Short mmCIF file of C-alpha atoms in Angstrom, two decimals:
data_model
loop_
_atom_site.label_atom_id
_atom_site.label_comp_id
_atom_site.label_asym_id
_atom_site.label_seq_id
_atom_site.Cartn_x
_atom_site.Cartn_y
_atom_site.Cartn_z
CA MET A 14 -10.00 2.18 -34.48
CA LYS A 15 -9.74 5.78 -33.33
CA GLU A 16 -12.03 6.56 -30.42
CA LEU A 17 -12.95 10.06 -29.29
CA TRP A 18 -13.79 10.52 -25.64
CA TYR A 19 -15.80 13.68 -24.89
CA GLY A 20 -18.81 14.97 -23.00
CA GLY A 21 -17.43 15.74 -19.53
CA PRO A 22 -14.55 17.55 -17.83
CA ILE A 23 -11.25 15.91 -18.83
CA TYR A 24 -8.42 16.85 -16.46
CA THR A 25 -4.93 16.49 -17.94
CA MET A 26 -3.33 16.94 -14.46
CA VAL A 27 -0.44 18.79 -16.13
CA GLN A 28 -1.35 21.87 -14.17
CA GLU A 29 -4.19 22.89 -11.90
CA ASN A 30 -7.59 23.44 -13.56
CA GLU A 31 -6.33 22.37 -17.01
CA ILE A 32 -9.29 20.79 -18.83
CA VAL A 33 -9.65 19.67 -22.43
CA GLU A 34 -12.84 18.91 -24.35
CA ALA A 35 -11.82 15.66 -26.02
CA VAL A 36 -9.22 12.90 -26.15
CA LEU A 37 -8.48 10.84 -29.29
CA VAL A 38 -7.25 7.29 -28.58
CA GLU A 39 -5.88 4.50 -30.78
CA ASN A 40 -4.13 1.20 -29.97
CA GLY A 41 -3.96 1.96 -26.27
CA LYS A 42 -2.30 5.35 -26.68
CA ILE A 43 -3.49 8.95 -26.66
CA LEU A 44 -3.12 10.40 -30.15
CA GLU A 45 -4.35 13.95 -29.57
CA ILE A 46 -6.15 16.15 -27.08
CA GLY A 47 -8.12 19.25 -27.91
CA THR A 48 -11.57 20.42 -28.96
CA ILE A 49 -14.41 18.22 -30.19
CA GLU A 50 -14.60 20.35 -33.33
CA ASN A 51 -10.97 19.65 -34.29
CA LEU A 52 -10.90 15.96 -33.37
CA LYS A 53 -14.33 14.65 -34.28
CA SER A 54 -13.55 14.24 -37.99
CA LYS A 55 -10.48 12.13 -37.15
CA SER A 56 -12.39 9.58 -35.07
CA ASP A 57 -14.08 6.31 -35.98
CA LYS A 58 -16.13 6.04 -32.78
CA LEU A 59 -17.52 8.58 -30.33
CA ILE A 60 -17.69 7.81 -26.60
CA ASP A 61 -19.82 10.23 -24.62
CA LEU A 62 -18.85 10.66 -20.98
CA LYS A 63 -22.36 11.97 -20.29
CA GLY A 64 -21.07 14.47 -17.78
CA ALA A 65 -18.70 12.11 -15.95
CA ALA A 66 -15.23 13.44 -15.10
CA MET A 67 -12.10 11.85 -16.60
CA TYR A 68 -8.63 11.78 -15.05
CA PRO A 69 -5.37 9.98 -15.85
CA GLY A 70 -5.45 6.44 -14.49
CA PHE A 71 -5.32 6.30 -10.70
CA VAL A 72 -2.56 3.94 -9.52
CA ASP A 73 -2.12 2.81 -5.91
CA SER A 74 1.60 3.26 -5.43
CA HIS A 75 1.97 0.90 -2.50
CA LEU A 76 -0.19 -2.03 -1.51
CA HIS A 77 -0.28 -5.81 -1.22
CA ILE A 78 -2.75 -6.94 -3.88
CA LEU A 79 -2.83 -10.60 -2.87
CA PHE A 80 -3.22 -9.77 0.82
CA HIS A 81 -6.11 -7.50 -0.13
CA GLY A 82 -7.69 -10.39 -1.98
CA GLU A 83 -7.23 -12.65 1.03
CA LYS A 84 -8.82 -10.00 3.24
CA LEU A 85 -11.89 -10.11 0.99
CA ILE A 86 -12.07 -13.86 1.66
CA ARG A 87 -10.95 -14.15 5.29
CA LEU A 88 -12.59 -13.22 8.59
CA ASP A 89 -12.71 -9.40 8.83
CA LEU A 90 -11.88 -8.20 12.35
CA SER A 91 -11.48 -4.51 11.47
CA LYS A 92 -14.90 -3.51 12.84
CA ALA A 93 -14.44 -5.19 16.24
CA ALA A 94 -14.80 -2.57 18.97
CA SER A 95 -13.54 -4.71 21.87
CA ALA A 96 -11.60 -7.86 22.65
CA ASP A 97 -14.86 -9.64 23.48
CA GLU A 98 -16.38 -8.63 20.14
CA MET A 99 -13.25 -9.85 18.36
CA LEU A 100 -13.45 -13.18 20.16
CA ALA A 101 -17.13 -13.54 19.29
CA LEU A 102 -16.30 -13.11 15.58
CA VAL A 103 -13.54 -15.72 15.83
CA ARG A 104 -15.86 -18.10 17.71
CA GLU A 105 -18.50 -17.79 14.99
CA ALA A 106 -15.94 -18.33 12.19
CA ALA A 107 -14.57 -21.41 13.96
CA GLN A 108 -17.93 -23.15 13.57
CA SER A 109 -17.57 -23.15 9.78
CA THR A 110 -13.81 -23.70 9.51
CA PRO A 111 -12.86 -27.34 8.78
CA SER A 112 -10.58 -28.93 11.36
CA ASP A 113 -7.88 -29.51 8.74
CA LYS A 114 -7.76 -25.79 7.89
CA TRP A 115 -6.20 -22.84 9.69
CA LEU A 116 -8.59 -20.11 10.85
CA PHE A 117 -7.30 -16.75 9.60
CA GLY A 118 -8.54 -13.33 10.68
CA GLU A 119 -7.46 -9.89 9.46
CA GLY A 120 -7.44 -6.30 10.66
CA TRP A 121 -7.85 -6.24 14.46
CA ASN A 122 -6.75 -3.01 16.13
CA GLU A 123 -6.66 -2.70 19.91
CA ASN A 124 -6.48 1.08 19.59
CA ASN A 125 -10.16 0.91 18.61
CA PHE A 126 -10.98 -0.95 21.85
CA ALA A 127 -12.08 1.18 24.81
CA ASP A 128 -9.84 -0.74 27.23
CA LYS A 129 -7.09 -1.52 24.66
CA ARG A 130 -7.18 -5.16 25.79
CA ILE A 131 -5.88 -7.78 23.34
CA PRO A 132 -7.35 -11.30 23.63
CA SER A 133 -5.14 -13.85 25.34
CA ILE A 134 -3.74 -17.09 23.97
CA GLN A 135 -5.89 -18.95 26.51
CA GLU A 136 -9.06 -17.36 25.10
CA LEU A 137 -8.09 -18.46 21.59
CA ASP A 138 -7.24 -21.97 22.80
CA ALA A 139 -10.73 -22.20 24.29
CA ILE A 140 -12.25 -21.57 20.85
CA ARG A 141 -10.48 -24.33 18.91
CA ALA A 142 -7.53 -26.72 19.23
CA GLU A 143 -6.49 -26.26 15.59
CA PRO A 144 -4.42 -23.23 14.48
CA ILE A 145 -5.86 -19.71 14.73
CA LEU A 146 -3.81 -16.83 13.34
CA LEU A 147 -5.13 -13.27 13.56
CA THR A 148 -3.19 -10.51 11.80
CA ARG A 149 -3.17 -7.00 13.28
CA VAL A 150 -4.23 -4.15 10.98
CA CYS A 151 -0.59 -3.09 10.50
CA HIS A 152 0.54 -6.60 9.41
CA HIS A 153 3.54 -6.24 11.75
CA VAL A 154 1.96 -8.13 14.65
CA VAL A 155 0.01 -11.41 14.74
CA LEU A 156 -1.93 -13.15 17.49
CA GLY A 157 -2.03 -16.94 17.48
CA ASN A 158 -3.29 -19.77 19.62
CA THR A 159 -1.03 -22.52 20.97
CA ALA A 160 -1.47 -24.71 17.88
CA ALA A 161 -0.36 -21.88 15.58
CA LEU A 162 2.70 -21.13 17.71
CA GLN A 163 3.61 -24.81 17.90
CA ALA A 164 3.37 -25.04 14.11
CA GLY A 165 6.11 -22.39 14.07
CA ASN A 166 8.11 -24.36 16.66
CA ILE A 167 7.57 -21.65 19.28
CA HIS A 168 7.57 -22.93 22.86
CA GLU A 169 7.95 -21.43 26.32
CA ASP A 170 11.75 -21.54 26.12
CA SER A 171 11.98 -20.10 22.57
CA ALA A 172 14.19 -17.02 22.11
CA SER A 173 13.08 -14.06 20.04
CA PRO A 174 14.71 -13.92 16.58
CA ASP A 175 16.79 -10.97 15.39
CA GLY A 176 14.53 -8.12 14.33
CA GLY A 177 11.50 -9.59 16.08
CA LYS A 178 9.92 -10.36 19.42
CA ILE A 179 7.93 -13.26 20.90
CA GLY A 180 5.32 -11.76 23.21
CA ARG A 181 5.02 -12.79 26.84
CA ASP A 182 2.71 -11.89 29.72
CA SER A 183 3.68 -10.58 33.15
CA GLN A 184 4.57 -14.13 34.21
CA MET A 185 6.88 -14.44 31.15
CA LYS A 186 4.53 -17.01 29.60
CA LEU A 187 3.68 -16.94 25.89
CA ASN A 188 0.76 -14.59 25.27
CA GLY A 189 0.21 -15.46 21.61
CA LEU A 190 1.60 -12.20 20.22
CA LEU A 191 4.43 -12.16 17.69
CA TYR A 192 6.13 -9.02 16.44
CA GLU A 193 7.97 -8.34 13.17
CA GLN A 194 10.40 -11.14 12.22
CA ALA A 195 8.93 -13.44 14.88
CA CYS A 196 5.71 -13.52 12.80
CA ASN A 197 7.64 -15.37 10.09
CA LEU A 198 8.22 -18.34 12.39
CA VAL A 199 4.52 -19.12 12.19
CA THR A 200 3.57 -17.77 8.76
CA ASN A 201 6.36 -19.83 7.19
CA ALA A 202 4.71 -22.96 8.61
CA ILE A 203 1.43 -22.37 6.74
CA PRO A 204 1.09 -24.92 3.90
CA ARG A 205 1.88 -23.08 0.66
CA GLU A 206 2.59 -25.37 -2.23
CA GLY A 207 0.90 -27.27 -5.04
CA GLU A 208 -1.51 -26.47 -7.85
CA ALA A 209 -4.51 -26.15 -5.52
CA TYR A 210 -2.66 -23.48 -3.53
CA ILE A 211 -1.82 -21.52 -6.68
CA GLU A 212 -5.49 -21.65 -7.67
CA ASP A 213 -6.36 -20.21 -4.25
CA LEU A 214 -3.98 -17.34 -5.03
CA VAL A 215 -5.61 -16.91 -8.44
CA ASP A 216 -9.00 -16.62 -6.74
CA ALA A 217 -7.72 -14.03 -4.25
CA LEU A 218 -6.00 -12.06 -7.02
CA ASP A 219 -9.11 -12.15 -9.21
CA ARG A 220 -11.24 -10.73 -6.40
CA SER A 221 -8.64 -8.11 -5.52
CA ILE A 222 -8.21 -6.74 -9.04
CA ASP A 223 -11.97 -6.75 -9.67
CA ASP A 224 -12.33 -4.65 -6.53
CA MET A 225 -9.57 -2.25 -7.57
CA LEU A 226 -11.00 -1.75 -11.04
CA SER A 227 -14.42 -1.03 -9.55
CA LYS A 228 -12.87 1.82 -7.59
CA GLY A 229 -11.25 3.44 -10.63
CA LEU A 230 -7.75 2.04 -10.13
CA THR A 231 -5.91 1.19 -13.35
CA GLY A 232 -2.87 -0.30 -11.61
CA GLY A 233 -0.94 -0.88 -8.44
CA HIS A 234 2.60 -1.24 -7.16
CA THR A 235 2.52 -4.35 -5.03
CA GLU A 236 4.78 -6.42 -2.81
CA ASP A 237 3.72 -10.07 -2.86
CA MET A 238 6.69 -12.16 -3.92
CA SER A 239 7.89 -13.50 -0.55
CA TYR A 240 4.76 -14.35 1.46
CA PHE A 241 3.19 -17.19 -0.48
CA GLY A 242 5.78 -19.95 -0.56
CA LYS A 243 8.16 -19.92 -3.52
CA PHE A 244 8.07 -16.69 -5.52
CA THR A 245 6.87 -18.75 -8.48
CA ASN A 246 3.51 -19.23 -6.70
CA PRO A 247 2.37 -15.59 -6.67
CA LEU A 248 4.12 -14.90 -9.96
CA SER A 249 2.20 -17.75 -11.61
CA ALA A 250 -1.04 -16.33 -10.20
CA TYR A 251 -0.28 -12.92 -11.71
CA GLU A 252 0.56 -14.48 -15.07
CA ARG A 253 -2.77 -16.35 -15.08
CA VAL A 254 -4.89 -13.39 -14.04
CA ILE A 255 -3.35 -10.38 -15.79
CA GLY A 256 -3.29 -10.05 -19.55
CA GLU A 257 -6.31 -11.16 -21.48
CA LYS A 258 -8.38 -11.88 -18.35
CA HIS A 259 -7.66 -8.55 -16.67
CA HIS A 260 -6.26 -5.50 -18.40
CA PHE A 261 -4.44 -3.99 -15.42
CA ARG A 262 -0.95 -2.64 -14.75
CA VAL A 263 1.01 -4.12 -11.87
CA ASN A 264 4.54 -3.24 -10.76
CA LEU A 265 6.01 -6.09 -8.71
CA LEU A 266 8.34 -5.08 -5.91
CA ARG A 267 10.72 -7.93 -5.07
CA HIS A 268 11.41 -8.60 -1.40
CA HIS A 269 15.09 -8.83 -0.52
CA THR A 270 14.72 -12.47 0.56
CA VAL A 271 13.77 -13.53 -2.99
CA PHE A 272 15.30 -10.69 -5.02
CA GLU A 273 18.56 -12.35 -6.03
CA GLU A 274 16.83 -15.65 -6.80
CA MET A 275 14.42 -13.81 -9.08
CA MET A 276 17.24 -11.91 -10.75
CA GLU A 277 19.27 -15.08 -11.30
CA ALA A 278 16.22 -16.82 -12.79
CA ASN A 279 16.38 -14.34 -15.70
CA LEU A 280 12.59 -14.07 -15.75
CA SER A 281 10.57 -12.52 -18.52
CA PHE A 282 7.61 -10.33 -17.59
CA ASP A 283 4.45 -9.62 -19.54
CA GLU A 284 5.20 -5.92 -19.86
CA PRO A 285 3.64 -3.37 -19.87
CA PHE A 286 0.99 -5.05 -17.71
CA ILE A 287 3.30 -7.00 -15.39
CA GLU A 288 6.50 -5.06 -14.70
CA PRO A 289 9.47 -5.87 -12.43
CA GLY A 290 9.96 -3.33 -9.67
CA ALA A 291 12.53 -2.30 -7.10
CA MET A 292 13.96 -4.47 -4.32
CA LYS A 293 11.75 -4.19 -1.22
CA ILE A 294 13.29 -3.93 2.25
CA PHE A 295 11.67 -3.42 5.65
CA ALA A 296 13.65 -1.10 7.90
CA ASP A 297 11.29 -1.13 10.90
CA GLY A 298 7.77 -1.89 12.07
CA SER A 299 4.66 0.14 12.86
CA LEU A 300 3.58 2.85 15.27
CA GLY A 301 0.42 0.94 16.13
CA GLY A 302 2.45 -2.07 17.21
CA ALA A 303 5.08 0.21 18.84
CA THR A 304 7.76 -1.41 16.65
CA ALA A 305 8.57 1.58 14.43
CA ALA A 306 12.19 2.55 15.14
CA LEU A 307 12.52 5.95 16.83
CA ILE A 308 15.62 7.98 17.69
CA ASP A 309 14.11 8.88 21.08
CA PRO A 310 11.90 6.51 23.10
CA TYR A 311 8.14 6.32 22.71
CA THR A 312 6.54 8.99 24.88
CA ASP A 313 4.01 6.49 26.26
CA ASP A 314 6.67 3.83 26.85
CA PRO A 315 10.08 5.34 27.73
CA SER A 316 11.67 1.87 27.76
CA ASN A 317 10.92 1.31 24.06
CA LYS A 318 12.51 2.75 20.91
CA GLY A 319 10.93 0.20 18.56
CA LEU A 320 12.80 -2.24 16.35
CA LEU A 321 15.23 -1.90 13.48
CA ILE A 322 14.80 -5.01 11.36
CA HIS A 323 18.44 -4.95 10.25
CA SER A 324 21.68 -3.67 11.74
CA ASP A 325 23.32 -0.83 9.81
CA GLU A 326 25.77 -3.30 8.29
CA GLN A 327 23.03 -5.75 7.29
CA PHE A 328 20.99 -2.99 5.71
CA GLU A 329 23.97 -1.75 3.70
CA GLU A 330 24.50 -5.27 2.40
CA GLN A 331 20.91 -5.31 1.14
CA VAL A 332 21.42 -1.98 -0.64
CA LYS A 333 24.66 -3.24 -2.19
CA LEU A 334 22.82 -6.34 -3.43
CA ALA A 335 20.27 -4.17 -5.24
CA ARG A 336 23.02 -2.01 -6.74
CA LYS A 337 24.86 -5.12 -7.91
CA TYR A 338 21.91 -5.72 -10.24
CA ASN A 339 21.58 -2.02 -11.15
CA GLU A 340 18.31 -1.80 -9.24
CA ALA A 341 16.55 0.70 -6.97
CA ILE A 342 15.31 -0.08 -3.49
CA ALA A 343 11.84 0.46 -2.01
CA VAL A 344 12.05 0.67 1.77
CA HIS A 345 9.35 0.51 4.42
CA LEU A 346 10.35 3.11 7.01
CA ILE A 347 8.01 4.56 9.61
CA GLY A 348 10.18 5.99 12.38
CA ASP A 349 12.95 8.59 12.26
CA ALA A 350 15.63 6.08 13.34
CA ALA A 351 14.68 3.89 10.37
CA ALA A 352 14.71 6.91 8.06
CA GLU A 353 18.19 7.81 9.29
CA GLN A 354 19.48 4.29 8.67
CA VAL A 355 18.02 4.22 5.16
CA ILE A 356 19.20 7.68 4.14
CA ASN A 357 22.71 6.96 5.43
CA ALA A 358 22.91 3.87 3.24
CA ILE A 359 21.46 5.54 0.14
CA GLU A 360 23.88 8.43 0.45
CA LYS A 361 26.72 5.92 0.62
CA TYR A 362 25.42 3.75 -2.23
CA PRO A 363 23.42 6.00 -4.61
CA VAL A 364 20.68 4.71 -6.88
CA PRO A 365 21.77 3.87 -10.47
CA ASN A 366 21.27 6.55 -13.12
CA GLY A 367 17.79 6.60 -14.56
CA LYS A 368 16.18 4.98 -11.50
CA ARG A 369 14.67 6.23 -8.25
CA ASP A 370 14.63 4.75 -4.79
CA ARG A 371 11.33 4.71 -2.97
CA LEU A 372 10.93 5.73 0.69
CA ILE A 373 7.66 4.17 1.80
CA HIS A 374 5.54 5.78 4.56
CA CYS A 375 8.06 8.27 6.08
CA CYS A 376 5.72 8.90 9.00
CA VAL A 377 8.20 10.40 11.48
CA LEU A 378 11.05 12.62 10.24
CA ASN A 379 12.96 15.63 11.51
CA GLU A 380 14.31 18.76 9.84
CA ASP A 381 17.71 17.26 9.02
CA LEU A 382 16.25 14.07 7.52
CA LEU A 383 13.83 16.07 5.36
CA LYS A 384 16.65 18.23 4.01
CA ARG A 385 18.73 15.17 3.21
CA MET A 386 15.78 13.59 1.39
CA THR A 387 15.62 16.56 -0.99
CA LYS A 388 19.08 15.67 -2.29
CA LEU A 389 18.21 12.05 -3.10
CA SER A 390 16.89 10.62 -6.34
CA ALA A 391 13.93 9.19 -4.45
CA VAL A 392 10.17 9.31 -4.22
CA ALA A 393 8.33 9.54 -0.92
CA ASP A 394 5.58 6.92 -1.16
CA ILE A 395 2.91 8.29 1.21
CA GLN A 396 -0.29 6.80 2.62
CA PRO A 397 -2.62 9.71 3.48
CA ALA A 398 -5.17 7.43 5.16
CA PHE A 399 -2.66 6.76 7.94
CA VAL A 400 -3.54 10.18 9.40
CA PRO A 401 -7.22 9.57 10.23
CA SER A 402 -6.34 5.99 11.25
CA ASP A 403 -3.47 6.85 13.58
CA PHE A 404 -4.79 10.02 15.20
CA PRO A 405 -5.50 10.85 17.95
CA TRP A 406 -3.80 7.90 19.71
CA VAL A 407 -0.47 8.52 17.97
CA ILE A 408 -0.16 11.92 19.69
CA GLU A 409 0.30 10.20 23.04
CA ARG A 410 2.67 7.69 21.48
CA LEU A 411 4.95 10.24 19.79
CA GLY A 412 4.54 13.26 22.05
CA GLU A 413 3.87 16.84 20.93
CA GLU A 414 7.50 17.69 20.06
CA ARG A 415 7.78 15.10 17.28
CA LEU A 416 4.52 16.07 15.59
CA GLU A 417 5.98 18.95 13.55
CA TYR A 418 7.62 16.43 11.20
CA ALA A 419 5.05 13.64 11.54
CA TYR A 420 3.02 12.67 8.46
CA ALA A 421 4.50 15.80 6.88
CA TRP A 422 3.21 15.37 3.32
CA LYS A 423 2.93 19.11 2.58
CA LYS A 424 6.47 19.82 3.79
CA MET A 425 7.74 17.10 1.45
CA LEU A 426 6.00 18.56 -1.60
CA ASP A 427 6.95 22.13 -0.70
CA ASN A 428 10.58 21.04 -0.49
CA GLY A 429 10.47 19.54 -3.97
CA ILE A 430 10.26 15.89 -2.90
CA MET A 431 8.30 13.76 -5.37
CA CYS A 432 5.33 12.08 -3.68
CA SER A 433 3.30 9.10 -4.85
CA ALA A 434 0.16 8.00 -3.02
CA GLY A 435 -1.25 4.64 -2.02
CA THR A 436 -3.07 2.84 0.75
CA ASP A 437 -0.85 -0.03 1.89
CA ALA A 438 -4.02 -2.11 1.46
CA PRO A 439 -5.17 -4.20 3.18
CA ILE A 440 -3.85 -1.95 5.97
CA GLU A 441 -6.14 0.89 4.84
CA ASP A 442 -9.25 1.19 2.69
CA ILE A 443 -8.20 0.62 -0.92
CA ASN A 444 -10.62 3.28 -2.22
CA PRO A 445 -8.50 6.12 -3.68
CA ILE A 446 -11.24 8.69 -2.98
CA ALA A 447 -10.96 7.95 0.75
CA SER A 448 -7.20 8.51 0.57
CA ILE A 449 -7.58 11.76 -1.35
CA TYR A 450 -10.06 12.98 1.26
CA ALA A 451 -7.59 12.03 4.01
CA ALA A 452 -4.81 13.99 2.30
CA VAL A 453 -7.02 17.06 1.88
CA GLU A 454 -8.85 17.06 5.23
CA ARG A 455 -6.57 14.98 7.53
CA LYS A 456 -9.48 13.65 9.57
CA LYS A 457 -12.18 11.02 9.51
CA PRO A 458 -15.09 11.94 7.24
CA PHE A 459 -17.51 14.45 8.80
CA ALA A 460 -15.39 14.88 11.95
CA LYS A 461 -16.10 18.28 13.53
CA HIS A 462 -12.57 19.69 13.62
CA ASP A 463 -10.04 21.24 11.23
CA GLY A 464 -7.94 18.11 10.79
CA TYR A 465 -4.84 16.74 12.49
CA LEU A 466 -1.77 18.92 11.85
CA PRO A 467 -3.80 21.01 9.36
CA GLN A 468 -0.69 22.80 8.11
CA GLU A 469 0.15 19.55 6.31
CA LYS A 470 -3.07 19.40 4.27
CA LEU A 471 -2.68 18.92 0.52
CA THR A 472 -4.80 20.59 -2.11
CA ARG A 473 -7.08 18.34 -4.13
CA PHE A 474 -4.83 18.84 -7.13
CA GLU A 475 -1.76 17.76 -5.14
CA ALA A 476 -3.55 14.73 -3.69
CA ILE A 477 -4.95 13.52 -7.03
CA ARG A 478 -1.66 14.18 -8.80
CA ALA A 479 0.13 11.95 -6.27
CA TYR A 480 -2.20 9.12 -7.39
CA THR A 481 -1.57 9.78 -11.08
CA TYR A 482 1.67 11.54 -11.99
CA GLY A 483 3.31 10.74 -8.64
CA SER A 484 2.72 7.00 -9.05
CA ALA A 485 4.25 7.20 -12.52
CA GLN A 486 7.29 9.03 -11.10
CA ALA A 487 7.76 6.25 -8.54
CA ILE A 488 8.59 3.80 -11.34
CA GLY A 489 10.20 6.27 -13.77
CA LYS A 490 7.23 6.18 -16.18
CA GLU A 491 6.19 9.85 -15.94
CA ASP A 492 6.98 10.35 -19.62
CA MET A 493 4.22 7.89 -20.59
CA ARG A 494 1.73 7.64 -17.69
CA GLY A 495 0.05 9.84 -15.14
CA LEU A 496 -1.05 12.66 -17.47
CA ILE A 497 -3.53 13.02 -20.33
CA LEU A 498 -1.21 14.08 -23.14
CA PRO A 499 -0.39 12.86 -26.68
CA SER A 500 1.75 9.66 -26.75
CA TYR A 501 0.78 8.76 -23.16
CA ASP A 502 -0.91 5.48 -22.28
CA ALA A 503 -4.70 5.67 -22.57
CA ASP A 504 -5.33 4.80 -18.92
CA PHE A 505 -8.31 6.70 -17.51
CA SER A 506 -10.24 6.81 -14.24
CA ILE A 507 -13.75 8.16 -14.84
CA PHE A 508 -16.00 9.19 -11.95
CA ASP A 509 -19.64 10.18 -11.76
CA ARG A 510 -18.78 13.55 -10.28
CA ASP A 511 -16.05 16.16 -10.66
CA LEU A 512 -13.60 15.66 -7.80
CA PHE A 513 -12.71 19.36 -7.89
CA GLU A 514 -16.31 20.53 -7.41
CA GLY A 515 -18.29 20.81 -4.17
CA THR A 516 -17.06 20.12 -0.67
CA SER A 517 -14.61 17.41 0.31
CA GLU A 518 -17.52 15.47 1.77
CA HIS A 519 -19.28 15.67 -1.61
CA MET A 520 -16.13 14.19 -3.16
CA LEU A 521 -16.54 11.12 -0.93
CA GLU A 522 -19.76 10.33 -2.79
CA ALA A 523 -17.87 9.83 -6.08
CA LYS A 524 -18.11 6.42 -7.73
CA ALA A 525 -16.08 5.10 -10.63
CA VAL A 526 -18.33 4.69 -13.67
CA LYS A 527 -15.64 3.49 -16.07
CA THR A 528 -12.06 2.32 -15.70
CA VAL A 529 -9.94 2.25 -18.85
CA VAL A 530 -6.56 0.55 -19.27
CA ALA A 531 -4.64 0.84 -22.55
CA GLY A 532 -7.78 2.13 -24.24
CA ARG A 533 -9.93 -0.82 -23.14
CA VAL A 534 -12.92 -0.37 -20.83
CA VAL A 535 -12.16 -2.88 -18.07
CA PHE A 536 -14.86 -1.80 -15.64
CA GLU A 537 -18.22 -0.20 -16.26
CA ARG A 538 -20.75 0.47 -13.53
CA LYS A 539 -24.16 -0.84 -14.50
#
């Protein structure tokens, strides 16, 4: 059946302000675009947008879909404004958590606390004897009680693992904090096997995708394959949820610890809705946790340069492994030292023809690194919401001199670097409108200033295009997704207001009224 969509502004996103009157769709593809007069006679069904604005499908180019689903289920600590408030939330949750279950909390951020105090292991032990594990907003630091640390075989005499750190207080006693690779000691001890566990993942995934669809997202590029026991656990959950149950497009990045096993398994994927992605590698940590790797020390802690997860030699071996299977890499890199390590390796072992590497976050660069990035076949995978989240505290952490090339999204685009946009959810709000606002205004909504590093503001067209065409570029699908053109996939995000009209604050009021994947309406606001 040929369906004609009309009745509102339809942005092709090919170039700024390009609008068409109507789009003709059949079998999940766009047949033609043009005027209602020319296309109406060719259609079998008319679909009136009733003034709503249509865009190519918005795709979150970097997030953790299963973690987002778990956040929707677990204790939310993101609104806690002090250590005491955080502890009160944990205390309340403990009353309803069975003694044979771990108590999980998500999203605490000491930078939102007036005194920056993080609860102690003793305070958690006083709440319950069974395991408590509280994940910091960045997901690079966790806070656990004694039972959680003991489950990971962490004791007073335990040494920090390579690429990680076991936190200690001024008396060199365990303080409950674990950084980077040390987190794995505990998270690997969480029970993660069996049919009941897979059904828990299905529930989390169901909730997560429902939430994404309700916000106008038609897909996401996600990294979930190494955190939920065997990779077959999350993969099975995706296979059960996506397809007939959920029309949704997911690109699965494959963490380096499971990449070769997945390649050797010769898996088949339910394309084009479940697609295999690049090999994921973490190069460093986060600025919030002071584990992002910097060339020069942190301004607020001259003894600290952060952490590189791998040595140069180890990182090169990971890149060579990806190239062995003719695959691209997708690398988490926050600091300039991490960016330097990654770029060195990519220059030495270039991406295979027809593929692109992905440089995720790229929060701190310098002039030389930016120039070298322009010569790579790579996409900068940016998270605009990091700016209102990280400022103003990050100024003290980085110092004024480094800010010129910090969160430098505009410089990247102006230098011809392809940029995709995402949220790193559950790290940031998964709502794409919030991210677009952050890219355009570089401040919290309604803040009374001109934005942080305002020279790096993107136009609305640039910000929206990063969510559409940019996300397609990240996986080499820009010839079939990310634009409203004939032969492209009929993936549409439809909002109740025109995102190019009114103020940026007006844009924040936009709600998805319909989400369309492969021509099928998969979400409709009642």
